[in-house]
Structure formats: C-alpha cells, structure tokens
XYZ file of C-alpha atoms in Angstrom:
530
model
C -46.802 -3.314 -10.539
C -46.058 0.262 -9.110
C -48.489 2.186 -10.073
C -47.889 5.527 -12.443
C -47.668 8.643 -10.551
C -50.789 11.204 -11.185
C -50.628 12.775 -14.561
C -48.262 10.594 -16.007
C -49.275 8.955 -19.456
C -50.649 5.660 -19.963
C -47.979 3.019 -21.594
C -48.089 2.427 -25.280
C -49.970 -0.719 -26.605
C -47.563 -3.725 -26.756
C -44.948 -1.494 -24.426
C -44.429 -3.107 -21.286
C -44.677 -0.881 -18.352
C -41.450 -0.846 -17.060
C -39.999 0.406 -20.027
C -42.571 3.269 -20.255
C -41.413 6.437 -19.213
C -43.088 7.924 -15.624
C -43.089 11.530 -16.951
C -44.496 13.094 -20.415
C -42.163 14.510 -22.753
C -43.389 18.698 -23.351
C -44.308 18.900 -27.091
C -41.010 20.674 -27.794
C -39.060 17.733 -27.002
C -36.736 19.039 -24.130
C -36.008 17.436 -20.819
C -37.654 19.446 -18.079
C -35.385 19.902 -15.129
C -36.891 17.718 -12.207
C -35.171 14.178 -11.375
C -35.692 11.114 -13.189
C -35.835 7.806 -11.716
C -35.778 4.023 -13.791
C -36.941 1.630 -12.662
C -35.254 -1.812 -13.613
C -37.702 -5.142 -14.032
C -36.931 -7.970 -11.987
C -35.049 -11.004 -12.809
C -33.902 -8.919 -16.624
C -30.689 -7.984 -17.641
C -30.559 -5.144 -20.177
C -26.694 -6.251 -22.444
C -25.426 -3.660 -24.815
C -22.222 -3.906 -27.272
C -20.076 -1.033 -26.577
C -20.399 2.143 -28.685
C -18.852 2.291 -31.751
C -16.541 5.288 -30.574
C -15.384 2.808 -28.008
C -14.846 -0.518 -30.206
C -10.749 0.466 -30.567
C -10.119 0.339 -26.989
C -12.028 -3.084 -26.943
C -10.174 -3.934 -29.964
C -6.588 -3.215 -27.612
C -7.520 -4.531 -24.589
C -9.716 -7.492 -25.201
C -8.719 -8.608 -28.707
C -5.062 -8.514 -27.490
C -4.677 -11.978 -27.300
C -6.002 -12.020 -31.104
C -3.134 -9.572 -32.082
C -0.564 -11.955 -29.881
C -1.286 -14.427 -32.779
C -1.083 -12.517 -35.519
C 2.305 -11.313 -34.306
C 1.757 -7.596 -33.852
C 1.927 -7.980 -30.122
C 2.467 -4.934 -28.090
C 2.883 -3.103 -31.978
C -0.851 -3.613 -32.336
C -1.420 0.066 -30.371
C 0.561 1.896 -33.222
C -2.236 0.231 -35.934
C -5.179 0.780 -33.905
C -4.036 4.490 -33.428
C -4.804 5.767 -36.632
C -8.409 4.878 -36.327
C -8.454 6.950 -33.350
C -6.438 10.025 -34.400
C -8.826 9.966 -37.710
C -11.994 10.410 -34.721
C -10.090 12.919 -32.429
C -9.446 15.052 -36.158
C -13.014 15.148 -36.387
C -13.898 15.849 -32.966
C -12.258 18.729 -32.856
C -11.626 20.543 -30.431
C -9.929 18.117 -28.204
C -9.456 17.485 -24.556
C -6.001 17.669 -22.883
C -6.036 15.640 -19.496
C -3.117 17.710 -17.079
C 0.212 16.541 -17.669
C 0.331 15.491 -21.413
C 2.175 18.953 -21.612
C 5.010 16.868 -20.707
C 4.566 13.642 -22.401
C 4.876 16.487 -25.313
C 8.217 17.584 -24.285
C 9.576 13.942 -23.960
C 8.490 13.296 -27.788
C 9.587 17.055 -28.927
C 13.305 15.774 -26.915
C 12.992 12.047 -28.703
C 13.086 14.541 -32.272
C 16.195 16.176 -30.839
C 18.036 12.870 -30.040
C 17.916 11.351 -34.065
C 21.203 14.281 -34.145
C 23.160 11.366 -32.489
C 22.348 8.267 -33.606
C 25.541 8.152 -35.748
C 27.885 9.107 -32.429
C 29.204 5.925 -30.302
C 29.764 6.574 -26.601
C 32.826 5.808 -24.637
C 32.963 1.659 -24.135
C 30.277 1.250 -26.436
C 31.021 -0.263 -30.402
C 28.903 -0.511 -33.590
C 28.311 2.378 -36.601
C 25.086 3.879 -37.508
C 23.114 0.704 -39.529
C 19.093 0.163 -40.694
C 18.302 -1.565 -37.623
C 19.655 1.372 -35.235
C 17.542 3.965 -37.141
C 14.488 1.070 -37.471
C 15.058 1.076 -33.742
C 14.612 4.598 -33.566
C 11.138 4.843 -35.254
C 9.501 2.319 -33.851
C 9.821 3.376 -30.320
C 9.352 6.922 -31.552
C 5.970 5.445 -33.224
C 4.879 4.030 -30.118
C 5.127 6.994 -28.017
C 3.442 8.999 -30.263
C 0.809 6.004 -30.550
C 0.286 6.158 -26.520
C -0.571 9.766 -26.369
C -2.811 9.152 -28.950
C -4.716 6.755 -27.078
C -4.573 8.925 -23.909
C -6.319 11.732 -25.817
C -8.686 9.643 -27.447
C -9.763 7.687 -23.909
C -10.108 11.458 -23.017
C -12.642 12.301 -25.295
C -14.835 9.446 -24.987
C -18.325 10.128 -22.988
C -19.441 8.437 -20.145
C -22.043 7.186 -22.365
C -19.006 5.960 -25.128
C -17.421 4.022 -22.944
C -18.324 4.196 -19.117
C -15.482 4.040 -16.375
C -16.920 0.560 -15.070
C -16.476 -0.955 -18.547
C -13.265 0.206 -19.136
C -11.799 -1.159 -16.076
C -13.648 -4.458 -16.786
C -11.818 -4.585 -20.483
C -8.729 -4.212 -17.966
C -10.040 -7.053 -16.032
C -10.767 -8.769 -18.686
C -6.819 -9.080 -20.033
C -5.753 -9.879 -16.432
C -7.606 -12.977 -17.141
C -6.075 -13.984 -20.633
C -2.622 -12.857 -18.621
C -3.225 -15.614 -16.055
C -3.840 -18.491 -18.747
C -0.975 -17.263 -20.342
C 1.107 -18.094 -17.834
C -0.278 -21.440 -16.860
C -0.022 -22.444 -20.303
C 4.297 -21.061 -20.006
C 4.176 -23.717 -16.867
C 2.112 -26.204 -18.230
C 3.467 -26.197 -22.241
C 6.609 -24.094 -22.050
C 7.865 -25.116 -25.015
C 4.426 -24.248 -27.327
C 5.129 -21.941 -30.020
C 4.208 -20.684 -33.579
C 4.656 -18.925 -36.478
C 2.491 -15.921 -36.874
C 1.260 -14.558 -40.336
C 3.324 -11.165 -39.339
C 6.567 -13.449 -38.905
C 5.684 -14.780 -42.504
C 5.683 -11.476 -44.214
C 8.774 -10.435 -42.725
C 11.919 -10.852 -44.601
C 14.573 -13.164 -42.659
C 17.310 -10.754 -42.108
C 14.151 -8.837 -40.037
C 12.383 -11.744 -38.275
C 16.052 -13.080 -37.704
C 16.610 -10.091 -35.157
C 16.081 -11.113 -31.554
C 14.314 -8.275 -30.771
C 11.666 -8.321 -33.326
C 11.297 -12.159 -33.005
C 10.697 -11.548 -29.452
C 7.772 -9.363 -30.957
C 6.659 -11.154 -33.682
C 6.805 -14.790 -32.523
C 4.438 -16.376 -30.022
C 5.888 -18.300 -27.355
C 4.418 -19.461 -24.303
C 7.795 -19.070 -22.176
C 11.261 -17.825 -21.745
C 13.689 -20.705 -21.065
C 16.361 -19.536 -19.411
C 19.060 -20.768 -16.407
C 17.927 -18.787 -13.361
C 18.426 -21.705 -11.139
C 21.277 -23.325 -12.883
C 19.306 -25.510 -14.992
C 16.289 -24.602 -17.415
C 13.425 -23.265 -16.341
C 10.561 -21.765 -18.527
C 9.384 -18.434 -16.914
C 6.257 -17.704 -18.803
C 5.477 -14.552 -21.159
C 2.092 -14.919 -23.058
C 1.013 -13.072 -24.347
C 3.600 -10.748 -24.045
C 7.011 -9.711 -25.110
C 9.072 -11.210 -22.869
C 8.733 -12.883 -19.476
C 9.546 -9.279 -17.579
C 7.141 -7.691 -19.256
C 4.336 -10.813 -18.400
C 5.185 -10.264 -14.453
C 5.138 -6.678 -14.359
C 2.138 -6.397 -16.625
C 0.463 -8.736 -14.395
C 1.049 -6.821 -11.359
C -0.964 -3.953 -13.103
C -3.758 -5.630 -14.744
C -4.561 -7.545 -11.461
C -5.353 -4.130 -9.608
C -7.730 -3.105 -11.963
C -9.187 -6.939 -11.951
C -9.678 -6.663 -8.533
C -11.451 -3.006 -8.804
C -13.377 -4.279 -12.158
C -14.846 -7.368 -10.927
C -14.599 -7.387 -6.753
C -15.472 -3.992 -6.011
C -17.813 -3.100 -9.196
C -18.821 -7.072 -9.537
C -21.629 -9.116 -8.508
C -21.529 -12.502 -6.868
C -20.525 -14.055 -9.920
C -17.898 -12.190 -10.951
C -16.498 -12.143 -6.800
C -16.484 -15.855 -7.490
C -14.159 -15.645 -10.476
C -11.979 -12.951 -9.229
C -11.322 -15.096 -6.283
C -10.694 -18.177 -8.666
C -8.488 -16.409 -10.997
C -6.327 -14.733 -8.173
C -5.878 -18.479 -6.901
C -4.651 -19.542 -10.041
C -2.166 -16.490 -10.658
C -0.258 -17.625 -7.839
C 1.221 -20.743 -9.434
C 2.658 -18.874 -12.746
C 3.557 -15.740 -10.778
C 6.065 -18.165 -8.790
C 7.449 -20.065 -11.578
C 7.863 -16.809 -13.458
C 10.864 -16.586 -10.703
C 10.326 -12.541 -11.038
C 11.215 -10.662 -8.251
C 10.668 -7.403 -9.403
C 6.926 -8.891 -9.818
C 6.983 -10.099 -5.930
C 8.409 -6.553 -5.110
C 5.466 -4.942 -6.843
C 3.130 -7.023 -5.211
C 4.473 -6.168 -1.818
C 4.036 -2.572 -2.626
C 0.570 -2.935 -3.681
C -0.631 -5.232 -0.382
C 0.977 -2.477 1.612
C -0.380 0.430 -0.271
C -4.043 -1.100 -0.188
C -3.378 -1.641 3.840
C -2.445 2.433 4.161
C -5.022 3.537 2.333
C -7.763 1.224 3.146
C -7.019 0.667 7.043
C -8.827 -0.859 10.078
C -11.986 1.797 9.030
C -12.391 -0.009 5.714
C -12.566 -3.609 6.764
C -14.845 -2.690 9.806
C -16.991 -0.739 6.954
C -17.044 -4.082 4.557
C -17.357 -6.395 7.835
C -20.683 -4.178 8.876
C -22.190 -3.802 5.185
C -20.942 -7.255 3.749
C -20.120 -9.809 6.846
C -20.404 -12.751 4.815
C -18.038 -12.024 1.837
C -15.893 -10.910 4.462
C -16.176 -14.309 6.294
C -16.007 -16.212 2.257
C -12.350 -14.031 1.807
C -11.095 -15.298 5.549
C -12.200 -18.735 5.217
C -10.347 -18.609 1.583
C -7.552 -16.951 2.643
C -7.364 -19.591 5.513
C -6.955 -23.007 3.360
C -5.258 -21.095 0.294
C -2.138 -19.215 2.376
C -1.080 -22.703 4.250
C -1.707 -24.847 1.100
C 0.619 -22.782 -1.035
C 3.114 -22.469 1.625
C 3.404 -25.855 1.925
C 3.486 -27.059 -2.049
C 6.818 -26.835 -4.028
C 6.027 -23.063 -4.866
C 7.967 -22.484 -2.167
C 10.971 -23.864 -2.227
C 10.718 -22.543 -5.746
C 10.993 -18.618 -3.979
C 13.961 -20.385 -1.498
C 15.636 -20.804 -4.725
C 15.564 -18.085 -6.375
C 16.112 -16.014 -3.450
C 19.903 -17.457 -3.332
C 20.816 -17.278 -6.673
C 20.593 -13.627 -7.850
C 22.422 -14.460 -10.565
C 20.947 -11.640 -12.922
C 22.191 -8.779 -10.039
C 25.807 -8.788 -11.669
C 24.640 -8.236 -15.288
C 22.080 -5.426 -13.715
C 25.007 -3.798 -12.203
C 27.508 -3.513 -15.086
C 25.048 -2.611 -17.582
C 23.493 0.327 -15.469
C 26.964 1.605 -14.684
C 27.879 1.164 -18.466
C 24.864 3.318 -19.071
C 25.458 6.032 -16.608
C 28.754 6.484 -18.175
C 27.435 6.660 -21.509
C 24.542 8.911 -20.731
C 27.022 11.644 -19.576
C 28.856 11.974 -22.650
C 25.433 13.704 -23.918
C 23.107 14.335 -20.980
C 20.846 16.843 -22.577
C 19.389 14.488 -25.616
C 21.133 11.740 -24.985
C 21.967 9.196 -27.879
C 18.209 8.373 -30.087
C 19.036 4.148 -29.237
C 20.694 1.964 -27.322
C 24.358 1.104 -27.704
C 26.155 -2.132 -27.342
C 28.635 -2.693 -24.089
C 32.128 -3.225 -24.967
C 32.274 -6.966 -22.750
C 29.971 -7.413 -19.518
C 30.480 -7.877 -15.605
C 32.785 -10.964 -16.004
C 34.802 -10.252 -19.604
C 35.864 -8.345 -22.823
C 35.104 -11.573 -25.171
C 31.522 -12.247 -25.051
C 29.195 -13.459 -27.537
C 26.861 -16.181 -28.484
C 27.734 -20.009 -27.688
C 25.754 -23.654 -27.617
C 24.636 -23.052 -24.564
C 23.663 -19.583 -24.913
C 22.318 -18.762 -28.173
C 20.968 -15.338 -26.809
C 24.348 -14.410 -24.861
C 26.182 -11.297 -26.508
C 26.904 -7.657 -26.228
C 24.409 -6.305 -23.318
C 22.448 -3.501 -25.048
C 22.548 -0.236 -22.258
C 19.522 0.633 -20.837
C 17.831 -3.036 -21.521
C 17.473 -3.220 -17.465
C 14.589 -0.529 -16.644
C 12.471 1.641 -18.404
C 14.568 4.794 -16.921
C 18.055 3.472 -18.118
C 16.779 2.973 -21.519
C 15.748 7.416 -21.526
C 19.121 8.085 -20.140
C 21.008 6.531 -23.104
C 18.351 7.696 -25.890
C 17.235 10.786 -24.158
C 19.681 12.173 -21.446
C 18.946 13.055 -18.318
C 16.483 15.636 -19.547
C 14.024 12.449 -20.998
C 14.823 10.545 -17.686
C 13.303 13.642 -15.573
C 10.548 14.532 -18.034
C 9.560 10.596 -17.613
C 9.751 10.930 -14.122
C 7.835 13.987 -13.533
C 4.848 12.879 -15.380
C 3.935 9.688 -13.379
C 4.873 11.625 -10.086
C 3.119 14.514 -11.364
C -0.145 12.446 -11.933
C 0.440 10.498 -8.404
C 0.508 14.086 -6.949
C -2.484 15.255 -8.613
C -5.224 12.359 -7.828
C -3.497 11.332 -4.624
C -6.680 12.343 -2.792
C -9.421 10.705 -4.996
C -10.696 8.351 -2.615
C -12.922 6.223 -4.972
C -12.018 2.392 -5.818
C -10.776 3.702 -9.631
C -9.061 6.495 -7.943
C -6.907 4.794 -5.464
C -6.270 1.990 -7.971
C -5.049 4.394 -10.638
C -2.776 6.152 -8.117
C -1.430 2.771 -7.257
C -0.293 2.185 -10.755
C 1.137 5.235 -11.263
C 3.061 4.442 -8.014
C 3.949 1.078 -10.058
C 5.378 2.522 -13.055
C 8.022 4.849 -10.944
C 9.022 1.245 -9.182
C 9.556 -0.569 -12.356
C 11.078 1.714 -14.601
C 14.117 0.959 -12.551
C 14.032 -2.730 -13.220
C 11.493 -2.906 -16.402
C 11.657 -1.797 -19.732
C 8.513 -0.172 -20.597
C 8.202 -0.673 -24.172
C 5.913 -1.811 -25.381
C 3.006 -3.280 -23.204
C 3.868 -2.068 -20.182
C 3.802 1.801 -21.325
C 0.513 1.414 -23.091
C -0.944 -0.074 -19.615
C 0.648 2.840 -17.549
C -0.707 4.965 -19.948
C -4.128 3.674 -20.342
C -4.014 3.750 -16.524
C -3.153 7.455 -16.522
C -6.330 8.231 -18.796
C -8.723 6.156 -16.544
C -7.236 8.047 -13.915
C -7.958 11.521 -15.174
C -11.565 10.377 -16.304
C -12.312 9.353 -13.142
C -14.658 12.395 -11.217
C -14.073 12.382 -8.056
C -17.004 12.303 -5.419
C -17.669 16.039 -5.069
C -18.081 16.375 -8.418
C -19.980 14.236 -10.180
C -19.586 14.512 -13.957
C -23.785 14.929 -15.456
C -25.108 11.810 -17.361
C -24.901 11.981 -21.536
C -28.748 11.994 -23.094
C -29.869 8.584 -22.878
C -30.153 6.423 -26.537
C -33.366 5.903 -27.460
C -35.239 2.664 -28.623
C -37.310 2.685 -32.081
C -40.629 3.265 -30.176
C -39.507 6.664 -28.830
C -38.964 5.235 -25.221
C -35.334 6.332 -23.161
C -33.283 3.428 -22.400
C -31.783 4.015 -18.619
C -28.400 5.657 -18.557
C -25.117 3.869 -17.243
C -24.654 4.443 -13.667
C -21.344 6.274 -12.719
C -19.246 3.975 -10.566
C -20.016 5.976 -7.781
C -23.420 5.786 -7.623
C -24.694 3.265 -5.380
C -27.756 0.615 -5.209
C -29.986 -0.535 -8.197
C -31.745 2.553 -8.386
C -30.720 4.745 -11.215
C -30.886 8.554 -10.474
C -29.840 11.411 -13.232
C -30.619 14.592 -14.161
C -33.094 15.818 -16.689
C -30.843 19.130 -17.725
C -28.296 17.554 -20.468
C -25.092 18.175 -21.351
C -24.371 18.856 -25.385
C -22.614 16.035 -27.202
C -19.674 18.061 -27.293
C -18.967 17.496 -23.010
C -16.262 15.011 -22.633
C -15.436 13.846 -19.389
C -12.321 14.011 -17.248
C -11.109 16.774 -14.826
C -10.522 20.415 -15.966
C-alpha cells in the first residue's frame, strides 16, 4: 500500500485506505486550494445510478424502446418534457446555449402560420378539419418539447449527468436500433397492439399517420424492387426515419464505446457495427448509404494520416484487431447476397418520380405565402403519373401525396415559408460554424451530426425522432468544453462516513489517474460554453 504522505491523517477504523482521504479537511470545512489526487483500488469498479436530475434523459434515450411499446413512440419527448420544464422553473435562472435565439424565432413564426390553416394553395384540395388543426399542435408540441430538452441538457452539471454518460445513453439506443432492424429482416411481419392504440378512439388510431405512431411494427412492406420487401423501422416511425436515425446514433456509438470504451465495450462496438450492416442493406435506404458516405469521408478529413499514425504508435494492436477485421468482414459482405441487394436497388429508383412531383408541388405552394407559409401540409391534386389517385388492393397506403412528406426542409416551406426554411437552416449551420474547431472525439462527432441534419432535411422528415436526436446532439455539442478550457469539477458526493467519493473524469482527461481542483464551483455553475 502507498504509504500516506507526512501529516496526513490516519484512516478511520473499518475505512479501508484507499477510500481515506490523503489530505485533512481545515475545521471550517472548506477545500483548500492545492491539487487533489484519488487514487482508485485495483481490480474494483466503483457503479453509480445516474443522478436524479438526469433520470429523464435516461428515461428518453434508454427506456425508448419501453415507450415504442406502449405506443408513444417518438411522442414520448412531449410527456417527459414537463418533468423537465417543472426542474428548469425551479432552477431559475437558466442557461441559453448560442443559437436557441433562433430555434425561438422558428416557434414564434410556427404561432404566425395557425392564420392559414383554413387557406388551400393552388393544386392542393381539402377544407380546414380536426385532424389539420390536431396536425398543427402536435408538431407545434414537439418543437416546443425539443427546446425544452435542449435547455434542460444545458443545465445539467457535469456531476448530473457527465458528457461520457450521455453519449453512452446515445450508444446505448444505437444498439436497441440495430436489433430493431434485424428483427424487420428476420420477423417483418411482427406486430402489436399497444395500450396507447387501445385508448384511442378508431376514427384516431384509423389515421395512417398516427397508426404509424402508435402501432409497433417491426417493418415497412413496401414494392421497392417490384415485389415486397420489408425495410425495417423499430423502433421507430417509419423505415426513413430507422435509417437516418441510425446513421446518427452510430457516430455517437462509435465515440461512446470505441473511443471512451474499454476492451469490452471495443469488442461490442465492433460486433454491433458487424451486425448493422445486414439491416442497413435490406432497409434498401439510400439516403442512409449517402449519409454514411459523408460520415467515412468526414472522419478521413478530419482525422487524416496524423491520426492513424498517432493510434498505430499508442495502440498498435487494436489497430492490427480493426485491419485484420476489416480484412475478412469487407470481402465476406461483398460477396453474400447483400450485394446484389444494393445492385438492385441502385436500378430501380422508383421513389425519384414521386420525390420530384411532390417537391415541385411544394415549391409552388410555398410561394403563394412565403413569409409564414401554410401551419400543415396540404394534399396534391394527383401525383407524377395522374389526376385519379387513391387507395387500391394492392396499395392500401396509395393516395393524395401530402407536400413536404419528402424532407424535413419541404415540410417548413409549406407550414412555415421560406422564412421557417432559412431559420431551420441557419441554426444547424450556425452550430456547425460555431464548434467547427473543437477537436475532441464529442466535438468532431457533434459537428458531424449537425453536418447530417442539413443532408437529410432534404430527403428526411424530421419529426419526430430524428429532430429530438439532432437536437439532443446540438446540446451535447454545446456542453462539450473544449481543450483550452476545461470546465472545473462539481464538489464531489459524499459517503455516510464523511469520506469524498472521486469525481467523474471529464472526457478529456486522460489515464486512470483522477486530477481536480480543490477551489469549487457553487451549485448554481452549469456547464456549456458562454
């Protein structure tokens, strides 16, 4: 055992020495200002359950799949916002991150748009009814509901809810994303009535759009390749939303438990990347495929040749475990039916012709009112190939396109004009601009996403998974201190006996050593960047 350092006190009876504290506390019970070092015992591992403050966010991210079966879904952030807007009342005052300024504006123009949900745009049909104004609020409860979160995430300590954990909740959904999506190859047709569907009247839980909400289903069955095909959505809204959500959640996987994670976790990140493969191909989404292009050759620009020489010096046998991998995986999956599954699905882009006329419907629309725009969507007078459309045998969810059901951005033009598009548009570019030089893992991985949600809100609708992620990934973002300036540790909790547990180590800090300072901040500090 290391022995004490002179004048330090003796350990209590029955207090093992490791846990002891190296320093005495001055009779008036403040820290001194010198450094304080912990020492961790071998071969223990000291577990804690999140703080209480930080049980919501756990509640989101890892009981999602919990809320999947009870049928709130992606609906499950506008119920677990009120617990948090009841903290942030009592915490006042609260903690803007940059940029919500404009998030504001988009909500303040969303207000402005309700004048003209009773006016029907040129080649659009349909009168103001219950379900167009039901529309209305829910999407104007969920944007409300994910600036909520953003503040709260905000005005959580380092101690609350540390960066590393956070991510790892992330991480943690990238995993129940992945079996969802086996389970859409391997059971597509698996489905079930949630207790939310129950409770619904039938002329609601009839609607397509909230039984896409309500209803679990393991896949989408649909003709992409001229016969049918299940493209898998658990736990999700809709298969879209599965690939472009799992584009997201797999950078912060890959952040949570490769760069942050030990050899067990590396082990599992590996496995689990191996097995996203398989439903990522079936889910024949090439908007998913695009975004993972994007973020392969984002990671190669900002990573380079310095970072793999740097891992290949520190690290030479993981580096040698992820070639080796990489070696049997790449030519095994070439060669397997996934494939000629991508061959496929490459030559029939039979989706690019509905695409097209509803995003020209839309632009048509949106300049009848391009300042606030319409409050919903509208219903296309035909599509690409007639006037006459509806629902047959063989389609049963063939109609009416709805404008702006192709991309997250189409959607603001019709409910929000041109002025929601740009507001929209200026607040992820804003926040790419802003941490574009943060260098750390969580930095470069937030920037990434950010990067993601301008890509897909040309080909995604955002509602209503997908914007909570983006948003989500904005606060973890703006938490995030960068290198120069380290945020200073939250007072330690204390055990029964009077002895300091160790603090969390910041994500930056290196090594097992734990190093903070003795000078504390007041329980008021929240984290973040000014």
């Amino acid at each position: 055992m290391t022995p004490l350092p002179p004048g330090s006190a003796a350990p209590a009876q029955g207090v093992p020495a490791w846990e002891a504290s190296t320093w005495e506390f001055p009779a008036t019970r403040e820290f001194p200002t010198r450094e304080l070092r912990v020492r961790r015992p071998p071969g223990r591992i000291v577990r804690a359950l999140p703080a209480p403050a930080a049980w919501p966010i756990a509640g989101l991210l890892v009981g999602y799949p919990v809320w999947w079966a009870l049928g709130f879904g992606g609906l499950c952030v506008v119920v677990l916002a009120v617990p948090m807007a009841v903290v942030l009342w009592r915490r006042r005052p609260v903690a803007v991150p940059k940029g919500m300024g404009l998030w504001a504006l988009l909500l303040a123009g969303y207000l402005v748009s309700a004048a003209m949900l009773g006016d029907t745009p040129p080649g659009t049909y349909g009168a103001l009814s219950t379900g167009r104004i039901a529309g209305y609020v829910m999407r104007g409860l969920v944007y409300v509901s994910l600036a909520v979160v953003v503040l709260y995430l905000a005005n959580l300590t380092e101690r609350e809810l540390p960066q590393r954990s956070l991510v790892r909740m992330l991480g943690a959904l990238f995993l129940v994303t992945v079996a969802g999506g086996l389970l859409g190859v391997l059971a597509p047709r698996f489905e079930f009535t949630s207790p939310m569907e129950t409770l619904l009247p039938g002329w609601v839980s009839g609607n397509s759009f909230v039984r896409n909400l309500v209803h679990p289903t393991a896949a989408q069955m649909q003709h992409v390749l001229g016969h049918a095909a299940p493209r898998p959505e658990a736990p999700f809204e809709w298969a879209n939303a599965w690939g472009g959500n799992l584009s997201v959640l797999l950078v912060w996987f890959v952040v949570g438990w490769w760069t942050y994670g030990g050899p067990a976790r590396r082990l599992v990140c590996v496995a689990a990347v191996g097995l996203a493969a398989v439903p990522v191909v079936y889910s024949l989404n090439r908007g998913l495929w695009i975004g993972l292009a994007v973020s392969v050759v984002y990671v190669i620009v900002r990573a380079g040749p310095r970072a793999a020489r740097a891992v290949l010096r520190a690290r030479p046998r993981t580096a040698l475990t992820v070639c080796a991998v990489l070696l049997v995986a790449v030519p095994a999956l070439l060669a397997g039916p996934l494939t000629t599954m991508v061959a496929q699905r490459l030559e029939k882009p039979h989706s690019n012709q509905i695409r097209a006329f509803t995003v020209m419907s839309t632009l048509k629309a949106a300049t009848h009112s391009p300042v606030i725009g319409y409050g919903n969507t509208r219903n296309a007078h035909g599509n690409y190939r007639s006037i006459t459309t509806g629902r047959t045998t063989w389609c049963h969810e063939c109609g009416h396109p709805p404008l702006g059901s192709d991309g997250q951005l189409w959607l603001l033009l019709i409910t929000q004009g041109f002025t929601g598009a740009l507001l929209y548009v200026a607040f992820f570019a804003g926040a790419v601009r802003r941490f574009r030089r943060d260098r750390t893992p969580i930095g470069q991985a937030g920037t990434l996403v950010m990067l993601l949600a301008l890509l897909y809100m040309f080909i995604y609708d955002g509602l209503i998974s997908a914007l909570t992620l983006y948003l989500i990934s904005y606060a973890t973002l703006w938490r995030n201190p960068p290198p120069s300036d380290p945020r200073p540790p939250a007072e330690p909790p204390r055990h029964p006996g009077g002895v300091s547990r160790p603090p969390a180590r910041s994500p930056q800090t290196p090594g097992p050593a734990l190093t903070a300072q003795a000078t504390w901040p007041s329980p008021a500090t929240t984290p973040g960047r000014p």
